[in-house]
Coordinates of C-alpha atoms in Angstrom, one line a residue:
M18 CA -12.9 -143.4 -212.8
A19 CA -13.0 -140.5 -214.3
L20 CA -14.2 -137.6 -211.1
V21 CA -17.2 -136.8 -213.8
L22 CA -18.3 -140.5 -213.3
K23 CA -17.9 -140.4 -209.8
I24 CA -20.3 -136.9 -209.6
T25 CA -22.8 -138.8 -211.1
I26 CA -22.9 -141.9 -209.2
M27 CA -22.6 -139.0 -206.2
K28 CA -25.8 -137.1 -207.6
R29 CA -28.3 -140.0 -208.0
I30 CA -26.8 -140.8 -204.8
F31 CA -27.6 -137.2 -203.5
I32 CA -31.5 -137.3 -205.3
A33 CA -32.3 -140.8 -204.0
I34 CA -31.8 -139.4 -199.8
L35 CA -33.2 -135.9 -201.1
F36 CA -36.5 -137.5 -202.2
V37 CA -36.6 -139.4 -198.5
I38 CA -35.7 -136.8 -196.6
S39 CA -38.5 -134.4 -198.1
A40 CA -40.9 -137.2 -197.7
L41 CA -39.9 -137.6 -194.1
S42 CA -39.8 -133.7 -193.6
L43 CA -43.7 -133.3 -194.1
K44 CA -45.4 -135.3 -191.1
A45 CA -48.8 -134.9 -192.8
Q46 CA -50.4 -138.2 -191.0
G47 CA -49.3 -141.5 -190.6
D48 CA -46.0 -139.9 -191.4
M49 CA -46.8 -139.3 -194.7
V50 CA -47.0 -136.3 -196.9
H51 CA -50.4 -136.1 -199.2
E52 CA -49.9 -134.3 -201.9
R53 CA -52.6 -131.9 -203.3
L54 CA -52.4 -129.5 -206.5
Y55 CA -54.4 -125.7 -206.7
L56 CA -54.4 -124.2 -210.0
S57 CA -54.6 -120.1 -210.1
T58 CA -55.6 -118.8 -213.6
D59 CA -55.4 -115.3 -215.2
K60 CA -59.3 -115.5 -215.3
T61 CA -62.0 -117.7 -215.6
C62 CA -63.6 -116.7 -219.0
Y63 CA -61.7 -117.1 -222.3
L64 CA -62.4 -117.1 -225.9
A65 CA -61.0 -119.8 -228.5
G66 CA -57.1 -119.2 -229.6
E67 CA -56.2 -117.5 -225.7
D68 CA -54.1 -118.8 -223.0
I69 CA -54.8 -120.1 -220.3
W70 CA -52.0 -119.1 -217.9
I71 CA -51.0 -121.2 -215.1
S72 CA -50.2 -121.0 -211.7
A73 CA -49.5 -124.4 -209.9
F74 CA -49.3 -124.3 -205.7
C75 CA -48.9 -128.6 -205.0
Y76 CA -49.0 -129.1 -201.0
D77 CA -49.4 -131.3 -198.2
A78 CA -53.2 -131.7 -197.5
A79 CA -52.8 -131.6 -193.3
S80 CA -51.2 -129.0 -193.3
G81 CA -50.5 -126.2 -196.2
I82 CA -46.9 -126.4 -196.5
Y83 CA -45.4 -126.8 -199.8
S84 CA -44.5 -130.1 -200.6
P85 CA -41.1 -130.7 -202.5
I86 CA -41.7 -133.8 -203.5
S87 CA -43.1 -134.3 -207.4
A88 CA -41.4 -132.4 -209.7
V89 CA -44.0 -132.0 -212.8
A90 CA -47.5 -131.5 -212.5
Y91 CA -49.5 -132.7 -215.1
L92 CA -52.7 -130.8 -216.8
E93 CA -55.4 -131.7 -219.2
L94 CA -58.7 -129.7 -220.7
Q95 CA -61.5 -131.9 -220.7
N96 CA -65.4 -132.6 -221.3
L97 CA -67.8 -135.3 -220.9
S98 CA -66.3 -136.5 -224.3
G99 CA -62.7 -137.0 -222.7
S100 CA -59.3 -135.1 -222.4
L101 CA -58.8 -132.6 -225.5
V102 CA -55.7 -130.5 -224.7
Q103 CA -53.1 -131.9 -222.5
S104 CA -49.8 -130.2 -221.3
K105 CA -47.2 -130.6 -218.0
I106 CA -45.4 -128.2 -216.0
A107 CA -42.3 -128.4 -213.7
L108 CA -42.6 -128.0 -209.9
N109 CA -39.8 -126.5 -207.3
H110 CA -40.8 -126.9 -203.8
G111 CA -44.5 -127.0 -204.8
R112 CA -44.3 -124.4 -207.4
G113 CA -44.8 -124.1 -211.3
N114 CA -46.4 -122.2 -214.1
G115 CA -47.3 -122.8 -217.6
F116 CA -50.3 -122.2 -220.0
I117 CA -52.4 -124.4 -222.4
H118 CA -53.2 -122.8 -224.7
L119 CA -56.7 -123.2 -226.2
P120 CA -57.5 -124.1 -230.5
V121 CA -59.5 -122.2 -232.4
S122 CA -61.8 -124.9 -233.8
L123 CA -62.5 -125.4 -229.2
P124 CA -66.3 -125.4 -229.7
T125 CA -68.5 -122.6 -226.8
G126 CA -68.5 -124.4 -223.5
I127 CA -67.1 -124.6 -220.3
Y128 CA -64.5 -127.4 -219.4
R129 CA -62.7 -128.9 -216.6
L130 CA -59.5 -127.8 -216.0
T131 CA -57.9 -131.0 -214.3
G132 CA -54.8 -131.3 -212.4
Y133 CA -52.5 -134.5 -210.7
T134 CA -49.1 -135.4 -209.7
R135 CA -48.3 -138.6 -210.1
Y136 CA -47.9 -139.0 -206.5
M137 CA -51.5 -137.9 -205.8
Y138 CA -52.6 -140.9 -208.1
S139 CA -50.1 -143.3 -206.2
E140 CA -53.1 -142.6 -203.0
S141 CA -56.0 -142.4 -205.2
R142 CA -56.6 -142.4 -209.1
D143 CA -59.4 -139.9 -207.5
N144 CA -57.6 -137.6 -206.5
F145 CA -56.6 -134.5 -208.8
F146 CA -57.3 -131.2 -208.9
S147 CA -60.9 -129.8 -210.4
G148 CA -61.6 -126.5 -211.6
F149 CA -64.0 -125.1 -214.4
V150 CA -63.3 -122.5 -217.6
T151 CA -65.5 -121.2 -219.7
V152 CA -64.8 -121.0 -223.1
Y153 CA -66.8 -119.2 -226.0
N154 CA -66.3 -119.5 -229.8
P155 CA -68.1 -116.7 -231.9
L156 CA -66.8 -117.7 -235.1
T157 CA -68.2 -121.4 -234.9
T158 CA -71.9 -122.8 -234.0
L159 CA -70.3 -125.6 -232.6
R160 CA -71.0 -126.2 -229.0
S161 CA -69.8 -128.6 -226.0
E162 CA -72.2 -130.4 -224.0
N163 CA -74.6 -129.0 -221.7
V164 CA -74.5 -125.6 -223.6
R165 CA -78.2 -124.4 -224.3
S166 CA -79.7 -121.0 -225.7
R167 CA -81.3 -118.5 -223.0
T168 CA -84.8 -118.9 -223.8
A169 CA -87.8 -116.6 -221.2
A170 CA -88.5 -119.1 -218.4
D171 CA -85.0 -118.5 -217.6
S172 CA -84.0 -116.3 -214.6
Q173 CA -81.8 -113.5 -215.4
I174 CA -78.0 -114.3 -216.1
T175 CA -76.0 -113.5 -212.5
V176 CA -72.4 -113.8 -213.3
P177 CA -70.7 -115.2 -210.3
A178 CA -67.6 -112.8 -209.1
P179 CA -64.2 -114.1 -207.8
E180 CA -64.2 -114.9 -203.9
E181 CA -62.6 -111.5 -202.2
N182 CA -60.7 -110.7 -199.6
I183 CA -61.0 -113.8 -197.9
S184 CA -58.0 -114.0 -196.0
R185 CA -56.6 -113.9 -192.6
S186 CA -54.6 -111.2 -192.6
A187 CA -54.6 -107.3 -193.5
F188 CA -53.4 -107.6 -196.8
A189 CA -53.5 -104.3 -198.2
L190 CA -53.9 -104.2 -202.0
T191 CA -54.3 -100.6 -203.8
T192 CA -53.7 -99.0 -207.1
D193 CA -52.5 -95.8 -207.5
K194 CA -55.9 -93.9 -208.6
K195 CA -58.9 -95.6 -209.7
N196 CA -59.6 -94.5 -213.3
Y197 CA -57.3 -94.5 -215.8
H198 CA -56.9 -93.7 -219.4
T199 CA -56.0 -96.3 -222.3
K200 CA -52.4 -97.1 -222.6
E201 CA -51.2 -95.3 -219.2
N202 CA -49.4 -96.8 -217.1
V203 CA -50.8 -98.6 -213.7
R204 CA -49.0 -99.0 -210.7
I205 CA -50.2 -101.5 -208.4
T206 CA -48.6 -101.7 -205.0
F207 CA -49.5 -104.5 -202.0
R208 CA -48.0 -105.4 -198.8
N209 CA -47.0 -108.5 -197.1
P210 CA -47.9 -108.4 -193.7
L211 CA -47.6 -111.8 -192.7
P212 CA -44.8 -113.3 -190.8
E213 CA -43.5 -115.4 -193.2
T214 CA -42.7 -115.4 -197.1
F215 CA -45.1 -116.2 -199.6
S216 CA -45.6 -116.4 -202.5
A217 CA -48.7 -116.0 -205.3
S218 CA -50.0 -115.3 -208.7
I219 CA -51.5 -111.8 -209.4
S220 CA -53.4 -111.6 -212.4
V221 CA -55.0 -107.8 -214.1
F222 CA -57.8 -108.4 -216.4
R223 CA -60.9 -107.2 -217.8
L224 CA -64.1 -107.6 -216.0
D225 CA -66.9 -108.3 -218.8
D226 CA -71.0 -109.7 -218.8
L227 CA -70.3 -113.3 -220.0
S228 CA -71.7 -115.3 -217.6
F229 CA -69.1 -117.8 -216.5
Y230 CA -68.7 -120.8 -213.5
G231 CA -67.4 -119.6 -210.4
N232 CA -64.2 -121.6 -209.2
R233 CA -63.5 -122.2 -205.3
S234 CA -60.6 -119.5 -203.7
I235 CA -57.7 -121.1 -202.9
V236 CA -58.4 -120.5 -198.9
E237 CA -62.0 -122.6 -199.8
I238 CA -60.1 -125.6 -201.0
I239 CA -56.9 -125.6 -198.7
D240 CA -59.1 -125.1 -196.3
S241 CA -61.5 -128.3 -197.2
T242 CA -58.4 -130.3 -197.9
R243 CA -57.4 -130.0 -193.9
N244 CA -60.1 -131.8 -193.4
E245 CA -59.8 -135.1 -195.4
S246 CA -59.6 -138.1 -193.9
L247 CA -56.2 -139.1 -194.7
K248 CA -54.3 -142.8 -194.4
P249 CA -50.3 -144.0 -195.5
F250 CA -50.8 -145.4 -198.7
P251 CA -48.3 -147.3 -201.0
L252 CA -45.9 -145.7 -203.7
D253 CA -46.0 -146.5 -207.2
K254 CA -45.0 -143.8 -209.4
V255 CA -43.3 -140.8 -208.1
D256 CA -41.1 -137.8 -210.6
Y257 CA -39.1 -136.7 -208.0
A258 CA -36.7 -135.2 -209.5
G259 CA -38.3 -135.2 -213.0
E260 CA -40.2 -136.6 -215.7
I261 CA -39.7 -140.8 -215.0
I262 CA -41.0 -141.9 -219.1
R263 CA -41.8 -145.5 -219.0
G264 CA -42.5 -147.9 -221.6
Y265 CA -41.7 -151.5 -223.3
V266 CA -40.3 -153.2 -225.7
V267 CA -42.0 -155.3 -229.1
D268 CA -40.8 -157.2 -231.5
E269 CA -40.9 -156.4 -235.5
D270 CA -44.6 -157.1 -235.3
N271 CA -45.3 -155.5 -232.4
V272 CA -46.1 -157.8 -230.3
P273 CA -44.9 -156.9 -226.4
V274 CA -41.5 -158.6 -225.7
T275 CA -40.1 -160.8 -222.2
N276 CA -36.8 -161.2 -221.5
V277 CA -35.0 -159.0 -223.9
E278 CA -31.9 -160.2 -224.8
S279 CA -30.5 -156.3 -225.0
F280 CA -27.9 -154.4 -224.3
G281 CA -30.0 -151.6 -222.2
S282 CA -32.6 -149.1 -224.3
Y283 CA -31.6 -146.0 -224.8
I284 CA -33.8 -142.2 -226.0
S285 CA -32.7 -138.9 -226.7
I286 CA -34.1 -136.0 -227.2
A287 CA -33.0 -134.9 -231.2
G288 CA -32.0 -130.9 -231.3
K289 CA -28.9 -128.8 -229.9
D290 CA -28.3 -130.6 -226.4
I291 CA -26.9 -133.6 -224.8
Q292 CA -30.4 -135.0 -223.7
Y293 CA -29.5 -138.4 -223.9
F294 CA -30.7 -141.4 -221.2
T295 CA -30.1 -145.2 -220.7
G296 CA -33.3 -147.6 -219.3
E297 CA -33.0 -150.7 -217.5
I298 CA -35.2 -153.6 -219.2
R299 CA -36.6 -155.6 -216.8
D300 CA -37.8 -159.2 -217.1
S301 CA -41.6 -158.3 -217.6
G302 CA -40.1 -156.0 -221.1
K303 CA -41.0 -152.7 -219.1
V304 CA -38.6 -150.0 -219.1
R305 CA -37.6 -146.8 -216.9
F306 CA -35.9 -143.8 -217.8
F307 CA -35.7 -141.4 -214.9
T308 CA -34.5 -137.4 -216.2
S309 CA -34.2 -134.3 -214.5
N310 CA -36.9 -132.8 -216.5
L311 CA -37.2 -132.6 -220.5
Y312 CA -37.5 -129.1 -221.2
G313 CA -39.9 -128.0 -224.2
D314 CA -41.2 -129.9 -227.1
G315 CA -38.9 -132.2 -229.7
T316 CA -38.3 -135.4 -231.7
L317 CA -37.6 -138.1 -229.6
V318 CA -35.6 -141.5 -230.7
S319 CA -35.9 -144.4 -229.0
Y320 CA -33.2 -147.2 -229.4
V321 CA -33.3 -150.6 -228.0
P322 CA -29.8 -152.5 -229.8
S323 CA -29.5 -156.7 -229.0
F324 CA -27.8 -158.9 -228.7
N325 CA -28.2 -161.3 -231.5
H326 CA -29.3 -159.0 -234.1
K327 CA -33.5 -159.1 -233.6
K328 CA -34.9 -155.9 -234.0
Y329 CA -36.7 -154.4 -231.0
H330 CA -39.0 -151.6 -230.8
L331 CA -40.0 -149.2 -227.8
V332 CA -43.0 -148.2 -227.0
L333 CA -44.1 -145.1 -224.4
D334 CA -46.7 -144.8 -221.6
S335 CA -49.1 -142.0 -222.1
V336 CA -48.1 -139.8 -218.8
Y337 CA -51.7 -138.7 -218.9
M338 CA -54.5 -140.4 -216.3
H339 CA -57.6 -139.2 -218.3
P340 CA -59.9 -139.2 -215.2
Q341 CA -63.2 -139.6 -216.4
V342 CA -65.5 -136.8 -216.1
D343 CA -68.9 -137.0 -215.1
W344 CA -69.9 -133.7 -214.4
V345 CA -69.8 -130.1 -216.3
P346 CA -72.0 -127.1 -215.4
Q347 CA -74.4 -125.8 -217.5
L348 CA -73.8 -123.0 -219.8
I349 CA -76.3 -120.5 -220.9
L350 CA -76.0 -118.5 -223.9
D351 CA -77.6 -114.8 -224.7
R352 CA -78.2 -113.2 -227.6
N353 CA -77.8 -109.8 -225.6
L354 CA -74.3 -110.8 -224.9
E355 CA -73.3 -110.5 -228.9
E356 CA -71.5 -107.4 -228.7
V357 CA -69.3 -107.9 -225.3
L358 CA -68.5 -111.4 -227.7
L359 CA -67.4 -109.8 -230.8
E360 CA -65.4 -106.9 -228.8
R361 CA -63.0 -109.8 -227.6
S362 CA -63.3 -112.0 -230.5
L363 CA -61.7 -109.1 -232.1
G364 CA -58.7 -108.7 -229.9
V365 CA -58.3 -112.2 -230.2
Q366 CA -58.4 -112.0 -234.4
I367 CA -55.5 -109.0 -233.8
A368 CA -53.8 -110.7 -232.0
Q369 CA -53.4 -114.0 -233.8
A370 CA -53.0 -111.7 -237.3
Y371 CA -50.1 -109.9 -235.8
R372 CA -48.4 -112.6 -234.4
M373 CA -48.9 -110.9 -230.9
D374 CA -47.5 -114.3 -229.2
T375 CA -44.0 -113.5 -230.5
L376 CA -44.1 -110.6 -227.6
A377 CA -43.9 -113.4 -225.2
V378 CA -40.5 -113.9 -223.7
E379 CA -39.5 -117.9 -223.5
K380 CA -36.1 -118.4 -221.0
R381 CA -34.9 -121.5 -222.2
L382 CA -33.7 -123.4 -219.2
P383 CA -30.1 -125.9 -219.6
A384 CA -31.4 -129.4 -220.6
N385 CA -28.2 -130.3 -218.9
L386 CA -26.4 -128.4 -216.0
L387 CA -23.9 -131.6 -215.8
F388 CA -22.5 -130.7 -219.8
E389 CA -24.0 -127.0 -219.7
N390 CA -20.1 -124.9 -220.9
T391 CA -18.2 -128.3 -220.3
G392 CA -17.3 -128.9 -223.8
I393 CA -14.5 -128.2 -226.3
V394 CA -15.9 -126.3 -229.1
Y395 CA -15.0 -126.2 -232.6
K396 CA -16.4 -123.7 -234.5
L397 CA -16.1 -125.2 -238.2
D398 CA -16.6 -121.9 -239.7
E399 CA -13.6 -120.5 -238.2
Y400 CA -11.8 -123.1 -239.8
T401 CA -10.9 -124.5 -243.6
R402 CA -13.8 -126.1 -244.7
F403 CA -12.8 -130.0 -245.7
P404 CA -14.4 -132.2 -247.5
T405 CA -14.7 -135.3 -245.3
M406 CA -14.7 -135.6 -241.6
G407 CA -12.2 -137.8 -241.5
E408 CA -10.0 -135.0 -243.0
V409 CA -11.9 -132.1 -240.5
L410 CA -10.7 -134.7 -237.2
I411 CA -7.1 -135.2 -238.9
E412 CA -6.2 -131.4 -239.3
F413 CA -7.4 -129.5 -236.4
I414 CA -9.3 -131.4 -233.4
R415 CA -6.9 -132.6 -231.3
E416 CA -9.2 -134.3 -228.6
A417 CA -10.2 -136.8 -230.8
R418 CA -9.5 -139.1 -234.1
F419 CA -10.7 -142.0 -236.0
K420 CA -8.7 -145.0 -235.6
S421 CA -9.0 -148.0 -238.3
E422 CA -9.9 -150.9 -237.1
D423 CA -10.3 -154.4 -239.6
G424 CA -11.1 -151.9 -242.3
T425 CA -13.7 -149.8 -240.6
H426 CA -13.4 -146.3 -239.1
K427 CA -13.9 -146.1 -235.2
L428 CA -13.9 -142.4 -233.1
Q429 CA -11.7 -141.7 -230.2
V430 CA -11.5 -139.5 -228.0
R431 CA -8.7 -138.1 -225.6
L432 CA -9.9 -138.3 -222.2
R433 CA -8.2 -136.4 -219.5
D434 CA -7.0 -137.4 -216.0
A435 CA -6.9 -135.1 -212.4
T436 CA -4.0 -133.4 -213.6
G437 CA -5.2 -132.1 -217.0
I438 CA -2.7 -134.5 -218.7
A439 CA -4.6 -136.0 -222.2
Y440 CA -4.1 -140.0 -222.5
Y441 CA -5.6 -142.3 -225.0
L442 CA -7.0 -145.1 -223.3
Q443 CA -6.1 -149.1 -224.1
D444 CA -10.4 -149.4 -223.7
P445 CA -12.5 -151.0 -226.3
T446 CA -15.3 -149.0 -224.9
P447 CA -16.4 -145.8 -227.3
P448 CA -17.0 -142.2 -227.1
L449 CA -20.9 -141.7 -227.0
V450 CA -21.1 -140.1 -230.4
L451 CA -24.4 -137.9 -231.2
L452 CA -25.2 -136.2 -234.1
D453 CA -27.9 -133.4 -233.3
G454 CA -28.6 -135.6 -230.2
I455 CA -29.2 -139.0 -232.0
P456 CA -26.5 -141.5 -230.9
I457 CA -24.8 -143.1 -233.5
E458 CA -23.3 -146.5 -232.9
D459 CA -21.7 -146.6 -236.2
H460 CA -19.2 -144.3 -237.1
E461 CA -18.6 -145.0 -240.6
K462 CA -22.3 -142.9 -240.9
I463 CA -20.1 -140.1 -239.4
Y464 CA -17.0 -140.8 -241.3
N465 CA -19.4 -140.3 -244.5
Y466 CA -21.2 -137.7 -243.5
D467 CA -21.1 -134.2 -245.1
P468 CA -19.1 -131.5 -243.1
N469 CA -20.5 -128.7 -244.9
L470 CA -24.1 -130.0 -242.9
V471 CA -22.1 -129.2 -239.3
K472 CA -21.9 -126.0 -237.8
E473 CA -19.9 -127.2 -235.0
I474 CA -18.4 -130.1 -232.7
I475 CA -18.1 -130.2 -229.0
I476 CA -16.4 -132.7 -227.4
H477 CA -16.0 -133.9 -223.8
T478 CA -13.3 -135.4 -222.4
D479 CA -13.8 -137.1 -219.4
R480 CA -16.0 -140.9 -219.1
Y481 CA -19.6 -140.4 -218.3
A482 CA -21.7 -142.8 -216.8
F483 CA -25.6 -143.1 -218.0
G484 CA -27.5 -145.3 -216.1
S485 CA -25.3 -148.4 -215.6
I486 CA -23.3 -148.0 -219.3
Y487 CA -20.5 -145.5 -219.3
Y488 CA -18.2 -144.1 -222.3
N489 CA -14.7 -143.0 -222.9
G490 CA -16.3 -139.3 -223.5
I491 CA -18.4 -137.9 -225.8
I492 CA -18.3 -136.6 -229.2
F493 CA -21.5 -134.5 -230.2
F494 CA -21.8 -133.0 -233.6
R495 CA -24.7 -130.2 -233.7
T496 CA -25.9 -129.1 -237.4
F497 CA -27.0 -125.7 -238.4
K498 CA -30.5 -126.5 -237.9
G499 CA -30.5 -129.1 -235.4
D500 CA -32.7 -131.7 -237.5
F501 CA -30.4 -133.9 -238.2
P502 CA -30.1 -133.2 -241.8
G503 CA -29.5 -136.8 -244.1
L504 CA -28.5 -138.9 -241.3
D505 CA -29.7 -142.7 -242.1
L506 CA -30.8 -143.8 -238.6
D507 CA -30.3 -147.6 -237.5
E508 CA -33.4 -149.5 -238.4
S509 CA -34.0 -150.2 -234.7
M510 CA -34.9 -146.7 -233.8
R511 CA -37.9 -145.3 -233.6
I512 CA -38.9 -141.4 -233.9
Q513 CA -41.7 -139.7 -232.0
E514 CA -42.7 -136.2 -231.1
F515 CA -42.4 -135.4 -227.2
R516 CA -43.7 -132.7 -225.5
G517 CA -41.7 -131.6 -221.9
V518 CA -42.7 -129.5 -219.3
Q519 CA -42.5 -126.0 -220.8
N520 CA -40.2 -123.5 -220.4
P521 CA -41.1 -120.0 -218.5
R522 CA -42.6 -117.6 -220.5
S523 CA -44.0 -114.3 -219.9
L524 CA -47.6 -112.6 -220.9
A525 CA -47.4 -111.1 -224.4
V526 CA -46.8 -107.5 -223.8
V527 CA -47.7 -104.2 -226.8
P528 CA -45.1 -102.0 -226.1
A529 CA -46.1 -98.2 -225.5
D530 CA -44.0 -96.6 -227.7
S531 CA -45.7 -99.6 -230.6
R532 CA -47.9 -98.9 -233.3
L533 CA -49.8 -102.1 -233.1
P534 CA -53.3 -102.5 -231.7
D535 CA -53.8 -103.0 -228.0
L536 CA -56.9 -105.1 -227.5
R537 CA -55.8 -107.1 -224.5
H538 CA -57.9 -108.8 -222.2
T539 CA -55.7 -109.2 -219.7
L540 CA -53.4 -107.1 -219.1
Y541 CA -50.6 -108.1 -216.3
W542 CA -49.7 -111.6 -215.4
N543 CA -46.9 -113.0 -212.8
P544 CA -47.6 -116.2 -212.0
Q545 CA -44.8 -116.8 -208.8
L546 CA -43.9 -113.8 -207.4
E547 CA -42.7 -114.4 -203.7
V548 CA -42.4 -111.6 -201.5
K549 CA -40.8 -111.3 -197.7
P550 CA -42.3 -110.6 -194.3
D551 CA -43.0 -107.1 -194.1
E552 CA -41.8 -106.3 -197.6
S553 CA -43.7 -103.9 -200.1
V554 CA -44.3 -104.9 -203.6
T555 CA -45.1 -102.1 -206.2
L556 CA -45.7 -103.3 -209.9
N557 CA -46.6 -101.8 -213.1
A558 CA -49.2 -102.7 -216.1
I559 CA -49.6 -100.6 -218.7
T560 CA -53.5 -100.8 -219.7
S561 CA -54.4 -101.2 -223.3
E562 CA -57.2 -99.8 -225.7
T563 CA -60.1 -102.1 -224.1
T564 CA -62.1 -99.8 -222.1
G565 CA -64.5 -101.2 -218.8
T566 CA -63.5 -102.4 -215.4
F567 CA -60.5 -104.2 -214.3
R568 CA -59.9 -106.5 -211.8
V569 CA -56.3 -107.0 -209.7
V570 CA -56.2 -110.5 -208.2
I571 CA -53.7 -112.3 -206.2
Q572 CA -53.8 -115.4 -205.2
G573 CA -51.2 -117.5 -202.5
L574 CA -49.9 -119.6 -200.1
D575 CA -47.1 -118.5 -197.4
M576 CA -43.8 -121.2 -196.0
K577 CA -46.9 -122.3 -193.2
G578 CA -49.3 -123.2 -195.4
N579 CA -51.7 -120.2 -194.7
P580 CA -53.8 -119.3 -198.1
F581 CA -54.8 -115.7 -199.0
T582 CA -56.4 -114.1 -201.5
T583 CA -57.9 -110.3 -201.8
S584 CA -58.6 -108.1 -205.3
T585 CA -59.1 -104.6 -206.2
D586 CA -61.1 -103.0 -209.2
F587 CA -60.0 -99.9 -211.7
T588 CA -62.2 -98.0 -214.8
V589 CA -60.1 -97.4 -217.5
K590 CA -61.9 -94.9 -220.1

């Protein structure tokens, strides 16, 4: 068996061992880790059409130390009617970040921001982070629950300010001056006086008179969880290496099936990368797919090949728990705030009209490190374009061929042994053939596929194991757009949209020399900044054309589980 197959098996064993070690490394109560989640945001008051930028802190309830167990955090924006927006963010040793986009049609109201891991839900279905965000939508008269207009009987609106300087250390946070002009650089300096490295989020946003609900700080949240009564609990669903995708098998009439007579089940993400996973079908008909996290949104193809030509399909379970919302704070609207709303609404509309979101930088992470830069690539435009795929493989591809068997064409890969010598293995096990990530079992479809649609062919010349299934090599046909044009899918395949964990993405910032209008309300956002002991850091933020008082807020947690938050203000004239 090839080295790659051995490495794959060793990797799975290592992940399992790592999970056990991680679970035992934090002895919270009864040798159990009790995960909790805290979500910091760039601000607490938004307009429909804006993004809620989120930084996640996943920690052990008893000690406050970061939890290395869960690899995914699930986020939901909810009101009394249910869940309106969902999102996933990847966690790495207890830290992660992402955003939730507020639809432009979202009614004015206060919404609950809910966050949890599946490990937390193993302990209790009532175990989740709960914070509130206030959303205004001046472009519609629609309102969410518990929103009303101000009356003469109401007292004057009070705006609860974020907690300041709730820290157990002399945390120094300063700006180079207190007054700035528009489009001017702001130098933000802070020092870590703690004996441990800390990880924090930092935000710079404008204060205004809009009413909003003030959430508890990270210090208050973590202090409260330390006082919880913790008990051991049975583990149920844990995303310890990546998201575990679950589902069940149904027949042609969408009736759940038990004792499925199948070769297994497969899912794949269509696109330009190899994201292919196998799942073992239990006697109950339920299936699990262990992934190392799927990044970004895409098209998911599921396939359940049967022994007896029965048509089976796969139905995936929802990953969101939709915890019930029993209460949201009341929001009181005041006509005196009309000018502020118009100003902020103008900024949102300008950002949408000029597509300011395109200024954000998205870092696309590799889909599968096992296949990163390991294949032999043939860019077809660099060769003579032949009319058939059979001629393409015959003329210039040495690592693969079509082999005729009983009047049909089967693809075969020349494997390489440990010394690099290539050979064709006398083994009926075929290679894994993918076209834009979609598995192709009938190789005649590739033989008859139009090569003018294919940009490149990537060949991996080792044996690869996916779960209990192995393949003699991999051949990946990548088209120009990655949308499998003209491909006739198998009848048992099902296609659905899939939303994975988010790729890291930065806040959109208008360049200082740009002629674009700049009415940003949030000037700076860094969701995951790590500072070593006694280290000083200087950050730069550019003021927009919006004037007023701005606040710098830092919230964080050091490696020993000590939380802190502090803030400072400056003015833009």
